[in-house]
mmCIF file of C-alpha atoms in Angstrom:
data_model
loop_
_atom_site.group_PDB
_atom_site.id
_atom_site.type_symbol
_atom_site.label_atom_id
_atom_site.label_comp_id
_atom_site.label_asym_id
_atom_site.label_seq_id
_atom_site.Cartn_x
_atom_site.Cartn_y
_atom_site.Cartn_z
ATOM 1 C CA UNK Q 1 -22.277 59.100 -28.259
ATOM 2 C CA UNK Q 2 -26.188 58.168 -27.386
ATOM 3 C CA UNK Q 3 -27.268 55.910 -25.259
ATOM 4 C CA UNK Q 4 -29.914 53.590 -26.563
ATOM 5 C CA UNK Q 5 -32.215 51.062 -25.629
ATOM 6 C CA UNK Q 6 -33.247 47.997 -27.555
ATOM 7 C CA UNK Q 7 -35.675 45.768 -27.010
ATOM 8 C CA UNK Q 8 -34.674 41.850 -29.384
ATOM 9 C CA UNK Q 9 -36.865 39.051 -30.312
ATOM 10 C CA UNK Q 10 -37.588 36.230 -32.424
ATOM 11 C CA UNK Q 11 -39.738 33.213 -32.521
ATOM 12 C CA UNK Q 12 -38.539 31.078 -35.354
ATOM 13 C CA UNK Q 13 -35.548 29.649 -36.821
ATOM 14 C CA UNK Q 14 -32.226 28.553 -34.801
ATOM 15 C CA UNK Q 15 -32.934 31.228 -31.563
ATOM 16 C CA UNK Q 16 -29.808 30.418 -29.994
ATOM 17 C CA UNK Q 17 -27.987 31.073 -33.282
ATOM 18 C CA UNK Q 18 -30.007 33.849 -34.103
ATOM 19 C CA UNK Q 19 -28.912 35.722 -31.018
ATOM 20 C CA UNK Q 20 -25.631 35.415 -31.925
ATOM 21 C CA UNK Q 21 -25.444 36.643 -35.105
ATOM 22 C CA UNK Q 22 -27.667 39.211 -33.839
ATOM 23 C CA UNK Q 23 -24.863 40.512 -31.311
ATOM 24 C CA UNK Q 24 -22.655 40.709 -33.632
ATOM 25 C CA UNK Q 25 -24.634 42.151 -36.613
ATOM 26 C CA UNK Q 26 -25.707 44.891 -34.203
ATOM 27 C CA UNK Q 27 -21.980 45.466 -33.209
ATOM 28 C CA UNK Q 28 -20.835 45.951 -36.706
ATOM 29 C CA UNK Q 29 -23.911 47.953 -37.829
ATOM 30 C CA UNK Q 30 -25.346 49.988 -34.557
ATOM 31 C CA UNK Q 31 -22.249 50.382 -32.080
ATOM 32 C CA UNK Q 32 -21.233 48.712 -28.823
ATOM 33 C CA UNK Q 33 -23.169 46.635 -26.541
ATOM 34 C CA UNK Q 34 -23.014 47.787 -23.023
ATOM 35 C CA UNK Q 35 -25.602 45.860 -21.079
ATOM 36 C CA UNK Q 36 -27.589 42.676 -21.788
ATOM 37 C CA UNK Q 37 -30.094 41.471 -19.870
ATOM 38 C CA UNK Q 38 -30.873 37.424 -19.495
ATOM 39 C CA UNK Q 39 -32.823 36.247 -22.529
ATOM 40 C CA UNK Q 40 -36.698 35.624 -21.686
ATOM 41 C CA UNK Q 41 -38.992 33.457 -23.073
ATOM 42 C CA UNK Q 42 -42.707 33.984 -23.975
ATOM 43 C CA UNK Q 43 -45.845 33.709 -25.661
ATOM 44 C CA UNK Q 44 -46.743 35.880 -28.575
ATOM 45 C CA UNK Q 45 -48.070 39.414 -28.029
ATOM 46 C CA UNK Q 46 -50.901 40.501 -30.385
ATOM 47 C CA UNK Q 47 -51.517 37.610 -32.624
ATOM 48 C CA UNK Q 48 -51.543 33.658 -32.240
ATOM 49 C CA UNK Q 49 -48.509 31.451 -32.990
ATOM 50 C CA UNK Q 50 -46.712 28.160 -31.872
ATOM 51 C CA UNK Q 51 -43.618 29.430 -30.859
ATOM 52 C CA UNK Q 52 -42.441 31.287 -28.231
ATOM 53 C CA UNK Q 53 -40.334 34.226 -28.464
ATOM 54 C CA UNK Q 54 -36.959 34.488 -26.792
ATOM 55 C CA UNK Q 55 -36.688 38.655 -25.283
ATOM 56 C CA UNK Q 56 -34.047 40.379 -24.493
ATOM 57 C CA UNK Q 57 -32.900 43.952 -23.961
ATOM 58 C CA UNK Q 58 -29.584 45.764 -24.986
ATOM 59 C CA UNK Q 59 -28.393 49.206 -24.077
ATOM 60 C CA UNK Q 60 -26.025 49.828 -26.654
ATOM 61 C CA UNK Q 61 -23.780 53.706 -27.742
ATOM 62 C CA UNK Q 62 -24.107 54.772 -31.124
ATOM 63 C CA UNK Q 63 -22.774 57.624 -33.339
ATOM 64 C CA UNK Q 64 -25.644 57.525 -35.273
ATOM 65 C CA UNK Q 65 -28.595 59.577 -35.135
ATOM 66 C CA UNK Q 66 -32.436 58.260 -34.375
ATOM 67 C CA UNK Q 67 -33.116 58.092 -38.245
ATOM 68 C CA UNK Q 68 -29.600 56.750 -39.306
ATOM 69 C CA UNK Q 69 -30.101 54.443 -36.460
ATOM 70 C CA UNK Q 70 -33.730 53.167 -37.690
ATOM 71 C CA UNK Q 71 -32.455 52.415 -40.943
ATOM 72 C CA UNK Q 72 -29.560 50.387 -40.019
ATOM 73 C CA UNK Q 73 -31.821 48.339 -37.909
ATOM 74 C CA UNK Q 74 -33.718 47.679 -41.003
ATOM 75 C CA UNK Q 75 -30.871 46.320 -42.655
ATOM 76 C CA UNK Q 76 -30.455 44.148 -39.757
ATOM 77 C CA UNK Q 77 -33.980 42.903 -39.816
ATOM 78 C CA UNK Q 78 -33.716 42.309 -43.803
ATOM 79 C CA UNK Q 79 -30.428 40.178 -43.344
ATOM 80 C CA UNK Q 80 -33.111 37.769 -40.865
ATOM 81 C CA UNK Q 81 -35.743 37.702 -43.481
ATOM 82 C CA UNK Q 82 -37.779 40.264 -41.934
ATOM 83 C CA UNK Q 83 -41.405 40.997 -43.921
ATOM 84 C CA UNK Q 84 -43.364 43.826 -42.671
ATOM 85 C CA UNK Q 85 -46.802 43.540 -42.554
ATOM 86 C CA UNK Q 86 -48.561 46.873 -41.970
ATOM 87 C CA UNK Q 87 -50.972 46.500 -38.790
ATOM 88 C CA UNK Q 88 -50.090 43.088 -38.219
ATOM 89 C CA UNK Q 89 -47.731 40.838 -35.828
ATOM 90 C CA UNK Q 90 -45.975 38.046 -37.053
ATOM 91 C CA UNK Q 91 -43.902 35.552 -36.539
ATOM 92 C CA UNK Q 92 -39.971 36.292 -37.510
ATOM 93 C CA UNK Q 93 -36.749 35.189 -36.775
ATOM 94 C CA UNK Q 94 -35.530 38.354 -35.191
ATOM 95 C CA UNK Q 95 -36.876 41.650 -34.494
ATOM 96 C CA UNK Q 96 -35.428 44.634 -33.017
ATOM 97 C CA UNK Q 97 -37.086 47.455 -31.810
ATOM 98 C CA UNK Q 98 -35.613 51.633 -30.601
ATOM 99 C CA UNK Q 99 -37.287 50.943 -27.100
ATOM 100 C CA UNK Q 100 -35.413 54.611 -25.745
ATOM 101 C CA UNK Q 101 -32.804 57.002 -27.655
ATOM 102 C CA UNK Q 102 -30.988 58.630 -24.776
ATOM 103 C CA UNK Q 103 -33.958 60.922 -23.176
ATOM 104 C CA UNK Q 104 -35.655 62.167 -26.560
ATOM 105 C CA UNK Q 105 -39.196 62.083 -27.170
ATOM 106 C CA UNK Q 106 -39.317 61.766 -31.290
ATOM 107 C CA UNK Q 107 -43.233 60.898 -32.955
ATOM 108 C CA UNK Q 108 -42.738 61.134 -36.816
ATOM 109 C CA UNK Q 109 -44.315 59.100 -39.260
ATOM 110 C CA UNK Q 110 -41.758 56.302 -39.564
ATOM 111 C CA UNK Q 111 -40.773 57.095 -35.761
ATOM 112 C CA UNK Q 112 -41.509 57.098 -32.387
ATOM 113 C CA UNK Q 113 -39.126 57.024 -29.327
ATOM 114 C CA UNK Q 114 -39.680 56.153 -27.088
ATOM 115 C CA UNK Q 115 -41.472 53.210 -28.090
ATOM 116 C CA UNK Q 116 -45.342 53.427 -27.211
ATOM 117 C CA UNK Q 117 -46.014 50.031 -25.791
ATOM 118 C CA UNK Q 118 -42.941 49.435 -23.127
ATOM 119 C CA UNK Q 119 -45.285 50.193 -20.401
ATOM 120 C CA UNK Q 120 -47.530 47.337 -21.530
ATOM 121 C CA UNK Q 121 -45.157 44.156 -22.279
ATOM 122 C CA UNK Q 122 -43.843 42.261 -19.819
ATOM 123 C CA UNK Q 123 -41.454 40.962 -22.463
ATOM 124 C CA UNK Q 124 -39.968 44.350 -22.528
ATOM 125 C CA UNK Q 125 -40.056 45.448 -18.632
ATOM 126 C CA UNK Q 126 -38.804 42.302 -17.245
ATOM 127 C CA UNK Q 127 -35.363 42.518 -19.156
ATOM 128 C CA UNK Q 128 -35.271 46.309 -19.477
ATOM 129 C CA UNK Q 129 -35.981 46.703 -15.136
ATOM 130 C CA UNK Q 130 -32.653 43.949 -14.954
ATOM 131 C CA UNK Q 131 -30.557 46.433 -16.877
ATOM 132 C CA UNK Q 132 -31.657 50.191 -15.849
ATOM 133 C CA UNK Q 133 -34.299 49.472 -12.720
ATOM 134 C CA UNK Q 134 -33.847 53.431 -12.578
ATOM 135 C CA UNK Q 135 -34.341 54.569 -15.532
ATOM 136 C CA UNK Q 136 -36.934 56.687 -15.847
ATOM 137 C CA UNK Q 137 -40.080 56.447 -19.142
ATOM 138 C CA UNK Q 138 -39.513 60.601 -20.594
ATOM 139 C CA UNK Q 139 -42.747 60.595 -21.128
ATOM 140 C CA UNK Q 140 -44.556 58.700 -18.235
ATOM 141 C CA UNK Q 141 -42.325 59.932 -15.783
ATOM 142 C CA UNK Q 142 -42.014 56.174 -14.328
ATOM 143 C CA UNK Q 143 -38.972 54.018 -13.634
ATOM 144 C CA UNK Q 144 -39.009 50.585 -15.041
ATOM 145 C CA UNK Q 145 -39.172 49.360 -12.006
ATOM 146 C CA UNK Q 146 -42.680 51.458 -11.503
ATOM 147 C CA UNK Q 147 -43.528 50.407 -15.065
ATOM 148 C CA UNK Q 148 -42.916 46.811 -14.248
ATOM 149 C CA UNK Q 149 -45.031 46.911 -11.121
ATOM 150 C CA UNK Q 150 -48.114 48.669 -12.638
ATOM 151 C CA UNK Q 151 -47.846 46.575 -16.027
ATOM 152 C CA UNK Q 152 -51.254 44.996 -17.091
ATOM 153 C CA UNK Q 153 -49.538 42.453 -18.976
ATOM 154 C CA UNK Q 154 -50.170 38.992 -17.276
ATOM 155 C CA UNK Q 155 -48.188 36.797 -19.853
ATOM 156 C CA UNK Q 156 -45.942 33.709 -18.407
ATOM 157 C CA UNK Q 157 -41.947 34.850 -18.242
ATOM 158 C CA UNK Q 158 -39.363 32.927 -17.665
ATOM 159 C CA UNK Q 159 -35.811 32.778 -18.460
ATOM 160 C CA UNK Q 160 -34.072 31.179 -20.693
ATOM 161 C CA UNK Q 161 -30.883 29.549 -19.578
ATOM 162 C CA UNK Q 162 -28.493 29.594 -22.562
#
């Protein structure tokens, strides 16, 4: 079994509801949940919109291999109404991103683990430093703890009480 890390979000639609379909879409299609942190809210990263997002992050195990993993999260996406827009953030109802795949370092063209902006998003540290404060970036060689305290990102956090 892997260990994985993934980072959830949406802005639009039902969020509440959308979470919980999410859970369980990712239980049925990825493997098991082992850790979730508290859901976050905030602003939109990389493009203008007026909702926020609720973030969260999920270590889950899986069988499945990086690739096999990718695509299933695709299918996941799809089922949400996900369009892909090369380049460009937008809003959706729920995204899901391969923030770590056990300790690998992967860069192919339709992949890269672990994900290149973690260090950078608050919306990713806050919830991922709840859930493995120790773990430490393969690349960066930096806990998310570290991460979290050296993070340029100055976007308002706050959780969301469900």
């Amino acid at each position: 079994m892997h260990q994985v890390f993934l980072g959830i979000g949406g802005n639009t639609g039902n969020k509440h509801d959308n979470f919980d379909k999410v859970y369980t879409f990712i239980k049925n299609e990825l493997g098991d949940i082992i850790k979730r942190s508290s859901v976050y809210e905030t602003p939109p990263w990389g493009f203008q919109s007026q909702e926020n997002f609720w973030n969260q992050v999920l270590m889950i195990e899986t069988e499945f291999s990086p690739e096999k993993l990718l695509k299933n999260i695709a299918k996941i996406e799809n089922w949400f109404g996900r369009e892909r827009v090369s380049g460009k953030y937008t809003s959706r109802e729920m995204d899901i991103d391969i923030l770590y795949f056990d300790e690998l370092i992967i860069e192919t063209d339709t992949l890269v683990i672990p994900h290149p902006h973690i260090h950078k998003r608050l919306f990713v540290l806050v919830p991922l430093a709840e859930i493995a404060p120790e773990f430490v970036h393969p690349l960066l060689r930096l806990n998310s703890l570290q991460m979290f305290e050296n993070c340029p990102d100055r976007s308002a956090i706050k959780k969301v009480e469900l």
